[in-house]
Structures are given as C-alpha cells and as structure tokens.
Coordinates of C-alpha atoms and ligand atoms in Angstrom, one line a residue:
X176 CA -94.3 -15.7 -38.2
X177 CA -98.3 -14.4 -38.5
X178 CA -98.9 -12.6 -34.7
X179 CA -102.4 -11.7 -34.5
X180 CA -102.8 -8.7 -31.4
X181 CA -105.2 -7.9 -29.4
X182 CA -104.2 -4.5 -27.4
X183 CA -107.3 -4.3 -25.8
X184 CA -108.8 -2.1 -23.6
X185 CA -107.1 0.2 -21.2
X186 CA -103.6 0.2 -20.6
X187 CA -103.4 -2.9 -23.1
X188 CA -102.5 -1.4 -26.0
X189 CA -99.8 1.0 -25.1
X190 CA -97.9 -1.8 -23.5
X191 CA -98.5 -3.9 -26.3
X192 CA -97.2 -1.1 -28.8
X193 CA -93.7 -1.1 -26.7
X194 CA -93.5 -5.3 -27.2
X195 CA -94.1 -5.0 -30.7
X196 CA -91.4 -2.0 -30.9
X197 CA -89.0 -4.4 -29.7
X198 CA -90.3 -7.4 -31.7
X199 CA -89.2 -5.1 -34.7
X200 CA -85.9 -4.4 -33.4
X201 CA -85.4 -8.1 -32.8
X202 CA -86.4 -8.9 -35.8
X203 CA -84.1 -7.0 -37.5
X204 CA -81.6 -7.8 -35.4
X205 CA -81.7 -11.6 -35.6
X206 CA -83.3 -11.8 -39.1
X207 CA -86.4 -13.0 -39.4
X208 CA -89.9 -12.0 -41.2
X209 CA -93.3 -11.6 -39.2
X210 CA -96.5 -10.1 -39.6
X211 CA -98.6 -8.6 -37.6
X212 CA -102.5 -8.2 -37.6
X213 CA -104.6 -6.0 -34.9
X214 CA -108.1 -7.5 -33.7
X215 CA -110.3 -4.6 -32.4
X216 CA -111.8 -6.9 -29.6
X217 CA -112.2 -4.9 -25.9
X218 CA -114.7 -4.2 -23.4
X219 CA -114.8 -0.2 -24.8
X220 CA -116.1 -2.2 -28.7
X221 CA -118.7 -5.0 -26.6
X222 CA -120.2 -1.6 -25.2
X223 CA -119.9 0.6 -28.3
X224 CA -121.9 -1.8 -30.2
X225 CA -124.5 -2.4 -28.3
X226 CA -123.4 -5.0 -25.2
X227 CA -125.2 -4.9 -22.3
X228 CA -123.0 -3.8 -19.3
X229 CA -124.5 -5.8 -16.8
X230 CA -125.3 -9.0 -18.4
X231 CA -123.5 -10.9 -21.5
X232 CA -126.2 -9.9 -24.8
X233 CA -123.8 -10.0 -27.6
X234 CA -120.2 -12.2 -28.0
X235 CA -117.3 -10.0 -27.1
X236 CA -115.6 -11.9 -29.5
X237 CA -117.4 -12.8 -32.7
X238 CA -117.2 -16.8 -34.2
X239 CA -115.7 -15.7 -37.4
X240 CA -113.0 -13.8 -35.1
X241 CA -111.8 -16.8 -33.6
X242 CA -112.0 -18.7 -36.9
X243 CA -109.3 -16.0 -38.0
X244 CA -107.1 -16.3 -35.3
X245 CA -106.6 -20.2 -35.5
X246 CA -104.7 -18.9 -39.1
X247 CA -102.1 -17.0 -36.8
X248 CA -98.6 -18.5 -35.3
X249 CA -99.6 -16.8 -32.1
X250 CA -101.6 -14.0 -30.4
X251 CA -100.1 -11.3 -28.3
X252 CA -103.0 -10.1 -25.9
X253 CA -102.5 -6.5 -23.9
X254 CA -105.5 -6.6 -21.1
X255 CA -109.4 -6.9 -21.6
X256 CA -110.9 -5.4 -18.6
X257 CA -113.5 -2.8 -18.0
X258 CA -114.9 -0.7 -15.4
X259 CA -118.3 -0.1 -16.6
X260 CA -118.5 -4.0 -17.0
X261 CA -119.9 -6.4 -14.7
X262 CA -117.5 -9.0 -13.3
X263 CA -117.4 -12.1 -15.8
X264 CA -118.5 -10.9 -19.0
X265 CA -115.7 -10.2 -20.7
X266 CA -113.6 -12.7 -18.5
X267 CA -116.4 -15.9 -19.9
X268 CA -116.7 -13.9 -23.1
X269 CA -113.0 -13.4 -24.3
X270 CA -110.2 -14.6 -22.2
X271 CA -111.6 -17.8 -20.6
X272 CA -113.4 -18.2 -24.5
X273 CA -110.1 -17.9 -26.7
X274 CA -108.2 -20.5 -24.0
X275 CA -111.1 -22.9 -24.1
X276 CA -112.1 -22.3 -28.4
X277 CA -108.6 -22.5 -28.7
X278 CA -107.7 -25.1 -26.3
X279 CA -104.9 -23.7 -24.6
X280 CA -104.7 -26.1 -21.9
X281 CA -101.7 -24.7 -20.5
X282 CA -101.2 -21.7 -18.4
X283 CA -97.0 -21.1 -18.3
X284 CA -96.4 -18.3 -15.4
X285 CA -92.4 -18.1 -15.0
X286 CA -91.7 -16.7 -11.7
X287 CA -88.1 -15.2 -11.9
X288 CA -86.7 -11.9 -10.2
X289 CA -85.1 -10.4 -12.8
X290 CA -81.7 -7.7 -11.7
X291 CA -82.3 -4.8 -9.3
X292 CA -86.1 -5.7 -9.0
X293 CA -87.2 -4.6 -5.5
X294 CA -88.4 -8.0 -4.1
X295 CA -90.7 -7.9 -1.2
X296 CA -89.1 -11.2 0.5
X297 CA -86.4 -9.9 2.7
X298 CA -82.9 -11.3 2.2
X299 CA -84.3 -13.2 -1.1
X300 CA -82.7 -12.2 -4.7
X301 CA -82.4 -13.1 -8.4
X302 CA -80.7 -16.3 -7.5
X303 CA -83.6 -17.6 -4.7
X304 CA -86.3 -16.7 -7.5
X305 CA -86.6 -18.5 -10.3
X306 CA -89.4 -21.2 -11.1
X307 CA -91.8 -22.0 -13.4
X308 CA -95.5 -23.0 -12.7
X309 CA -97.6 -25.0 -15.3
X310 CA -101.2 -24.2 -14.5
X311 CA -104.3 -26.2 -16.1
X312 CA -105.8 -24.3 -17.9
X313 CA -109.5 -25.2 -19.6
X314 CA -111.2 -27.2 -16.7
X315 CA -111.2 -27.4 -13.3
X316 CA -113.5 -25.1 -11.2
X317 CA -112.9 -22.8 -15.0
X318 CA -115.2 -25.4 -16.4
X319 CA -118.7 -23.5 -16.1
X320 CA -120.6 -26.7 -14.8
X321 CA -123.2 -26.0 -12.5
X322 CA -125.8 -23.6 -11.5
X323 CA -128.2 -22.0 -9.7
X324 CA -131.6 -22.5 -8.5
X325 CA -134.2 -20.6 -6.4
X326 CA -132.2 -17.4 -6.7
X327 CA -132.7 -14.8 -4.5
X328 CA -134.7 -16.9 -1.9
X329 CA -133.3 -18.2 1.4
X330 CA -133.2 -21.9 0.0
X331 CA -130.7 -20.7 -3.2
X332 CA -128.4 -23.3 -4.0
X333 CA -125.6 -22.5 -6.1
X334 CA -122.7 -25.2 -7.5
X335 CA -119.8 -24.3 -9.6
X336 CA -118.2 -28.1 -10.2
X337 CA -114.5 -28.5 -10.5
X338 CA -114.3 -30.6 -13.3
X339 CA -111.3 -32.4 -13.8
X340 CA -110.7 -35.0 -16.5
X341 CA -108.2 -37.9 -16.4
X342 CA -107.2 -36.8 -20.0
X343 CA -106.8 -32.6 -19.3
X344 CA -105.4 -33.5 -16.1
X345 CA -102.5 -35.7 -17.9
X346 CA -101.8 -33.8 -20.8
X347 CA -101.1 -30.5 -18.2
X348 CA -98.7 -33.0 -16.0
X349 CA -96.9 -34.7 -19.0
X350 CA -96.2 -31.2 -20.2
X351 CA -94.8 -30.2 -16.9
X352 CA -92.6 -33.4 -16.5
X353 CA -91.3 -32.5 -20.3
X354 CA -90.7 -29.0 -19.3
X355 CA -88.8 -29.6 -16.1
X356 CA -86.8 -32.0 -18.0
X357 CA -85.3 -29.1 -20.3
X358 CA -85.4 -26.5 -17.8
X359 CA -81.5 -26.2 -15.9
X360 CA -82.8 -26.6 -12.4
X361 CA -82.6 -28.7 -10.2
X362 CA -85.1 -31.5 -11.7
X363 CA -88.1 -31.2 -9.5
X364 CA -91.6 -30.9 -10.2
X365 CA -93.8 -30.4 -7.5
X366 CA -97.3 -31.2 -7.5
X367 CA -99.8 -28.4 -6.2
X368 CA -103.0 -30.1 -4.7
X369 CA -105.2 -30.2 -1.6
X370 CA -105.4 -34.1 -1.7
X371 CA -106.4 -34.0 1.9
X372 CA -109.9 -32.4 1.3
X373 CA -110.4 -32.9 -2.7
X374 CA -110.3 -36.8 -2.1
X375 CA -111.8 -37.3 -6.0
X376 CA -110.6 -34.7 -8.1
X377 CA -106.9 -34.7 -6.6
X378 CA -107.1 -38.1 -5.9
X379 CA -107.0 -37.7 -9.6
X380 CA -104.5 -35.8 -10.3
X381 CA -102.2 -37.5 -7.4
X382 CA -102.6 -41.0 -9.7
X383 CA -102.1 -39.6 -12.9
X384 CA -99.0 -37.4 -11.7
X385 CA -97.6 -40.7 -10.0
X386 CA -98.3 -42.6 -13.1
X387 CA -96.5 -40.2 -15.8
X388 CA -93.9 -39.9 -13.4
X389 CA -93.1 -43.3 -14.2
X390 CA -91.7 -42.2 -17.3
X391 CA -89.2 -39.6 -15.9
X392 CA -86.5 -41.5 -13.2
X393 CA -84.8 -38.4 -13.6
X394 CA -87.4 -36.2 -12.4
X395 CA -87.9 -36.0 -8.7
X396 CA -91.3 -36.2 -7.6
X397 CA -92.6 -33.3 -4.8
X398 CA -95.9 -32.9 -3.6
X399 CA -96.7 -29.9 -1.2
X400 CA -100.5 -28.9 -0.2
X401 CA -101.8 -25.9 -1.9
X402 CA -102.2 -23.6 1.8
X403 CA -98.2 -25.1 2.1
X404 CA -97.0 -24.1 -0.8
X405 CA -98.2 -20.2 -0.3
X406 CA -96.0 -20.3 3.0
X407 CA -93.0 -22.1 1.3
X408 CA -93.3 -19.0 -1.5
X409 CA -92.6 -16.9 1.0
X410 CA -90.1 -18.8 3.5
X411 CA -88.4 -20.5 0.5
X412 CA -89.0 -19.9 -2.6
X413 CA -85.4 -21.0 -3.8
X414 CA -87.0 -24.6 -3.3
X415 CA -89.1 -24.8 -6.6
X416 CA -88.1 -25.6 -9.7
X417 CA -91.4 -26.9 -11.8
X418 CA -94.3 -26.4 -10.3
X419 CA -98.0 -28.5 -12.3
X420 CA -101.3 -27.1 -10.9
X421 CA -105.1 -27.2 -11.2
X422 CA -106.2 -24.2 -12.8
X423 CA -107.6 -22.4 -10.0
X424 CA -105.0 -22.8 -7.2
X425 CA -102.9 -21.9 -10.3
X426 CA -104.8 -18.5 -10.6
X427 CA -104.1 -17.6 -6.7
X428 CA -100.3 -19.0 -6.5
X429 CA -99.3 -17.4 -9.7
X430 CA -100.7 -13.7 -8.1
X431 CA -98.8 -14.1 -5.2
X432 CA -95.6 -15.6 -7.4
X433 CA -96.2 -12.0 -9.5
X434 CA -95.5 -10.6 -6.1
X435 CA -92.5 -12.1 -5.0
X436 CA -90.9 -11.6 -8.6
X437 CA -91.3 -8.0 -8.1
X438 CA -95.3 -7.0 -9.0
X439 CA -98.2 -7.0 -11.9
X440 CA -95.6 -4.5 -13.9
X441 CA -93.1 -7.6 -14.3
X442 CA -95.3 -11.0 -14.7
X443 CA -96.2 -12.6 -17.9
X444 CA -98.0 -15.4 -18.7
X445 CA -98.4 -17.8 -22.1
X446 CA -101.5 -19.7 -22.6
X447 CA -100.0 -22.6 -24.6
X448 CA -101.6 -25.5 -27.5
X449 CA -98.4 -27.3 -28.5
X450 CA -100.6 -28.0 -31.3
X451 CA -102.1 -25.1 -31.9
X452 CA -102.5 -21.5 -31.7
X453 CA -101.0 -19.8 -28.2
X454 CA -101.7 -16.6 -26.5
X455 CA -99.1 -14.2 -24.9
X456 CA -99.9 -11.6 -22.3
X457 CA -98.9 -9.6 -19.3
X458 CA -100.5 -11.1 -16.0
X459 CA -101.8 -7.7 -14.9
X460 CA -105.4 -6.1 -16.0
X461 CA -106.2 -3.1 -17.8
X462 CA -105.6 -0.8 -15.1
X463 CA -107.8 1.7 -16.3
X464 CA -106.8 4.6 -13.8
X465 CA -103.6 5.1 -15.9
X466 CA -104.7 5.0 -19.3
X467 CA -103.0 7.4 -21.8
X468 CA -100.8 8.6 -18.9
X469 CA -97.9 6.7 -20.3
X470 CA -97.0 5.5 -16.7
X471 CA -97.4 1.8 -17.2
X472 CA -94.8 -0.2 -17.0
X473 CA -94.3 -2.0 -19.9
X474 CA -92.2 -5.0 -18.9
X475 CA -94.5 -7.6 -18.3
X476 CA -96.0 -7.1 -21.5
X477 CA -92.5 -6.9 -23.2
X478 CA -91.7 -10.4 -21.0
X479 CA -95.0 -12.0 -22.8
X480 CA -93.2 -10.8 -25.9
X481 CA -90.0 -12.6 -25.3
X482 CA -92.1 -16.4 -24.3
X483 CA -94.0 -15.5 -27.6
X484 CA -90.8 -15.7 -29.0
X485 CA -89.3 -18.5 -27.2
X486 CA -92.0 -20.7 -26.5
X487 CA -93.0 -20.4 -30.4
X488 CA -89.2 -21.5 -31.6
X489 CA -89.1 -23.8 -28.8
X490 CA -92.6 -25.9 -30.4
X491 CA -91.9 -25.1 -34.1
X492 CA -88.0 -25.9 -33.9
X493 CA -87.3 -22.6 -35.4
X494 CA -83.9 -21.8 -33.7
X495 CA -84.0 -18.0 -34.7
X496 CA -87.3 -17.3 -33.0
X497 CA -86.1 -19.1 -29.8
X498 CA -82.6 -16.8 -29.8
X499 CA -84.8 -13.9 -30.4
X500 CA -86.7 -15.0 -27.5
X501 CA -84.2 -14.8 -25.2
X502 CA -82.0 -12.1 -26.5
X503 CA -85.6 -9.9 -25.8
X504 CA -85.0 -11.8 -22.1
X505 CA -81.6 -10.7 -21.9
X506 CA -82.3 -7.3 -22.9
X507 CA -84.9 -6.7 -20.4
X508 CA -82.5 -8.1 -17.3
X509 CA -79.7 -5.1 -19.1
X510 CA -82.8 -2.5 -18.3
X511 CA -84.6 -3.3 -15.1
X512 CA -81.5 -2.2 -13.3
X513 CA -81.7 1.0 -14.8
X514 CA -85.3 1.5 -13.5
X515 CA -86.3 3.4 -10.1
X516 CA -89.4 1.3 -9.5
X517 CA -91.3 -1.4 -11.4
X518 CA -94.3 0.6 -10.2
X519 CA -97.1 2.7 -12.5
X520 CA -96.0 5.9 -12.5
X521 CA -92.4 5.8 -10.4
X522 CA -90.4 4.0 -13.1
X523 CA -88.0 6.8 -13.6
X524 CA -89.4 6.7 -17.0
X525 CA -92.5 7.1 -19.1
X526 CA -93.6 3.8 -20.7
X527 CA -92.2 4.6 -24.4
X528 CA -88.6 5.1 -22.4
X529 CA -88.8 1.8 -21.2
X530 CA -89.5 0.0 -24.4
X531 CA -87.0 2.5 -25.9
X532 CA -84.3 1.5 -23.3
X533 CA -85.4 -2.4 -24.5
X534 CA -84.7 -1.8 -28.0
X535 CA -81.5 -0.3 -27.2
X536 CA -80.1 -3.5 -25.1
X537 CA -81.3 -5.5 -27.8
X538 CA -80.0 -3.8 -30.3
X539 CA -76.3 -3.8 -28.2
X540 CA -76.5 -7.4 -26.8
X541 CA -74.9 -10.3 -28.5
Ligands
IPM225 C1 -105.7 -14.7 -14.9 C2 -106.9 -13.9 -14.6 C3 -108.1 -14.6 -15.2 C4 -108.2 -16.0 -14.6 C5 -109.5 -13.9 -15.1 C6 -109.4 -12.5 -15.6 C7 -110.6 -14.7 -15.7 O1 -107.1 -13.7 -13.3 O2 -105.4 -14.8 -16.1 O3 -105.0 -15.2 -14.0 O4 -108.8 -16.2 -13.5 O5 -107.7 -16.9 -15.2
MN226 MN1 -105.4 -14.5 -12.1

C-alpha cells in the first residue's frame, strides 16, 4: 500500500499525523506493509514561493506533482485552506484540481452518529443516523463553464453553467445503486434533485437514475426534492439509506449531514476513481485559529483514515486492508464515548490523546 499525504496547511497536518499513528498501529496489528510519502503542497508553500494572494499566478500544485501521485494506492489529504488567500485559489487550484486531474468522480460522505456523540436532533441517536450520500463529484455547477462580461458596470452578466453529462451523471448513479446493494440497510437509494425547476439537467439525471434502476429490482427507488430532503434530515433522518446527488446540492446536504452526525470534528469524506487513484480527508477546513494548539479534534481525520482503508480493500479485493478499515472504525466508536465534546478545544483531551486513545482500542479490539 503506497499512501501519498498531503497534511496541508493549518490544522491539516497534526490531524493527519494522529491518522497515520493509527495506520501504523493497524498495520501492525493486522499485518500488512505500506508506505507513506509527504507532498509539501499548502496555501503557506503557494505564498512562500511567490503566489499571489489575491489572484491564482502560479499552480498550487505543480504538473509533475500530480503525475507522482497517480503512482500512489491513495492520498490522505489533511485541509488546504488559508486566511491570507482569496476565496477560490487554492479551492480551483488544489482540491477541485486533484478530483478533476484525477478524476474522482465520486464524493462518499457517510453520515453516521457514532456512540455518545452529542447530536443536535433531539430524541435522535446512533440507531436514527446512519446513511451514506454519493455526491458527483467533477461537473455540475463544479464544472468552471461560464463567465463574465462587462465587469464592474451596471450591465455585468455573469454565468456559472451546471454542466451535467449523461455519462458523469450515470457512472455517479450506477455507483450508488452498487453501493446500496452492499450496504445492510434497508435497500433504498434516494435520488437528490430539484426536478421541478432544473427541467434539463435533472430531467437528466431523473432518466438516467430511472434507467439504471432497471438493473436493480431489489433496490427501491426514492426521489425527494433537494429543499425536502434538508427538512427530512432533520424530522427523519432514520429514513435514508443511500442517498446519489449532483455535486453541488451534495456540498450543502453533506454540511448539514456533518451536523447532525455530531460536527466538522467527526465527518470524513473519500473522493473515489474505482479505477484510479482516491483521496481521503476530513470534511472540515484548516481552521487556522487553532493551529499548533493541539485542540483539534482529530476524529474526522482518523474516520478518513479508516474509508482509506476500507474503501481501498473494498476496490482492490485485499481483505486485510478492508478489516483494517473497520477495525480503525471500531476503534474510534470504543473512544468517542470516552470524549467530553467533539468540539476544538473541549474534547477532554489534547489532540495526540485522542489518537493515542485510538491506537489503544485498536490495539485491544478483535
Ligand atoms: C467540500 C468543500 C469544497 C467543495 C470547497 C473547499 C471547494 O466545501 O469538500 O465540501 O465545495 O467541494
Ligand atoms: Mn463543502
């Protein structure tokens, strides 16, 4: 197993330094061999050699970079995200780049409560929350089409197209339809759209859904409005099972699924090419207010750890790196209840004692 790692900028890498603590001790503990390699790519490098703060001037990740990392198994990402830094730089220059270069046209965003995690939704527990959402993830309203003109004058006209192709849209919903069909659940995808106003693009994606779905009888086919499913997250979140979704309703759905499974210390994310090279990382940004303070919660980034894991034996077959996976999974639902808060700073512990309470459980589990 080659893991390439970004820590990045930030908090990044001292949560990513707690995952790979506890790859080692899986490792070990399982038995099997890995390698990892660091990539200095961050906001704090784009500036230090020479990027311009306010407008993109030089890549934040170089050409031969990526070449490097289609060589790995997987990437582990920590958070790319800088103050100083005007809003899309590093977003079009790194993140968006890698999933597009790449081709990571999934987005996986389990939402699951794990034990003792103060949940927001009253009466609602580990039991009511535990879905999965598949968000497209390299087109859409992501796809960069469109433009501006006459900037700056009272006749500006600005577009941003949401692109959507019959072929990204089906690969995203035949990967959903495969994924529900292994998940333990109760065999439901539902399909996230706004077919009522986007009478093209999810016109498209209500056809092509209706059309794979052909293919799985034993899948049953839901559909709920975008703005409906926000207020079923809330009311009822027991309902999901599989969730497939354009990329950005996918964006705001997953933030408010973060929520409900107990915050931006808890979520992780995958950014997944069955075929090629995926991306792991913890849903939250950089949080720059708490770097070095070694108040982070590290959980989220140790979660992205564990779908590395899984999602990695899952695709190659390798059996040891999928129990790995979820022993990591098990060992974090043995330390959350030990936790005060899944919050920065009121954890109970600093973020090395969390990671160290991880290796422990994995270490003990079985
Ligand atoms: C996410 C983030 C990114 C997105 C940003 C940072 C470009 O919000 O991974 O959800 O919008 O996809
Ligand atoms: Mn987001």
């Amino acid at each position: 197993m080659k893991i390439a790692v970004i820590g990045g900028d930030g908090t990044g890498p001292e949560v990513v330094a707690e995952g790979l603590k506890v790859l080692k001790a899986v490792a070990e503990k399982v038995g099997f061999e890995y390698t990892t390699q660091e990539f200095d790519v961050s906001g704090d490098r784009y500036l230090s050699t020479g990027g311009d703060a306010s407008a993109a001037s030089i890549p934040v990740i170089h050409p031969e970079e990526i070449e490097q990392l289609k060589g790995f198994d997987a990437i582990y990402l920590g958070a790319v995200g800088h103050p100083d830094i005007a809003p899309g730089i590093l977003e079009k220059g790194l993140l968006l780049k890698l999933r597009f270069e790449l081709d990571q046209y999934v987005n996986l965003r389990p939402v699951k409560l794990y034990p003792n995690v103060p949940c927001p939704l009253a009466g609602k527990g580990p039991e009511d929350i535990d879905f999965v959402v598949i968000r497209e993830n390299t087109e859409g309203l992501y796809s960069g089409m469109g433009g501006v003109q006459y900037k700056g004058t009272p006749h500006e006209v600005a577009t941003q197209i949401m692109c959507n192709t019959r072929m990204g849209v089906e690969r995203a919903i035949r990967y959903a339809f495969e994924l529900c069909r292994r998940r333990d659940d109760k065999k439901r995808l539902t399909l996230v759209a706004k077919t009522n106003v986007l009478t093209s693009a999810h016109d498209l994606w209500w056809r092509a859904f209706n059309e794979v779905g052909q293919e799985y009888p034993d899948i049953d086919k839901d559909y709920n409005h975008v703005d409906a499913c926000c207020m079923w997250f809330v009311k009822n979140p027991e309902y999901y099972d599989t969730i497939v979704v354009c990329n950005m309703f996918g964006d705001i759905i997953t933030d408010l699924g973060a929520m409900i499974q107990g915050g931006m210390g808890v979520a992780a994310g995958g950014n997944i090419n069955p075929a090629g090279v995926s991306m792991f990382e913890p849903i939250g940004g950089s949080a720059p207010k708490y770097t070095g303070q070694k108040k982070i919660n590290p959980i989220a980034a140790i979660a992205a750890l564990a779908m590395l894991l899984r999602e990695s034996g899952a695709n190659s077959g390798d059996e040891k790196l999928r129990q790995a996976g979820e022993r990591v999974e098990n060992a974090i639902m043995a330390t959350t209840p030990k936790m005060q808060s899944m919050s920065a700073g009121r954890m109970g512990f600093s973020t090395g004692e969390v990671g160290d309470l991880v290796v422990e459980a994995v270490a003990k589990g079985d």
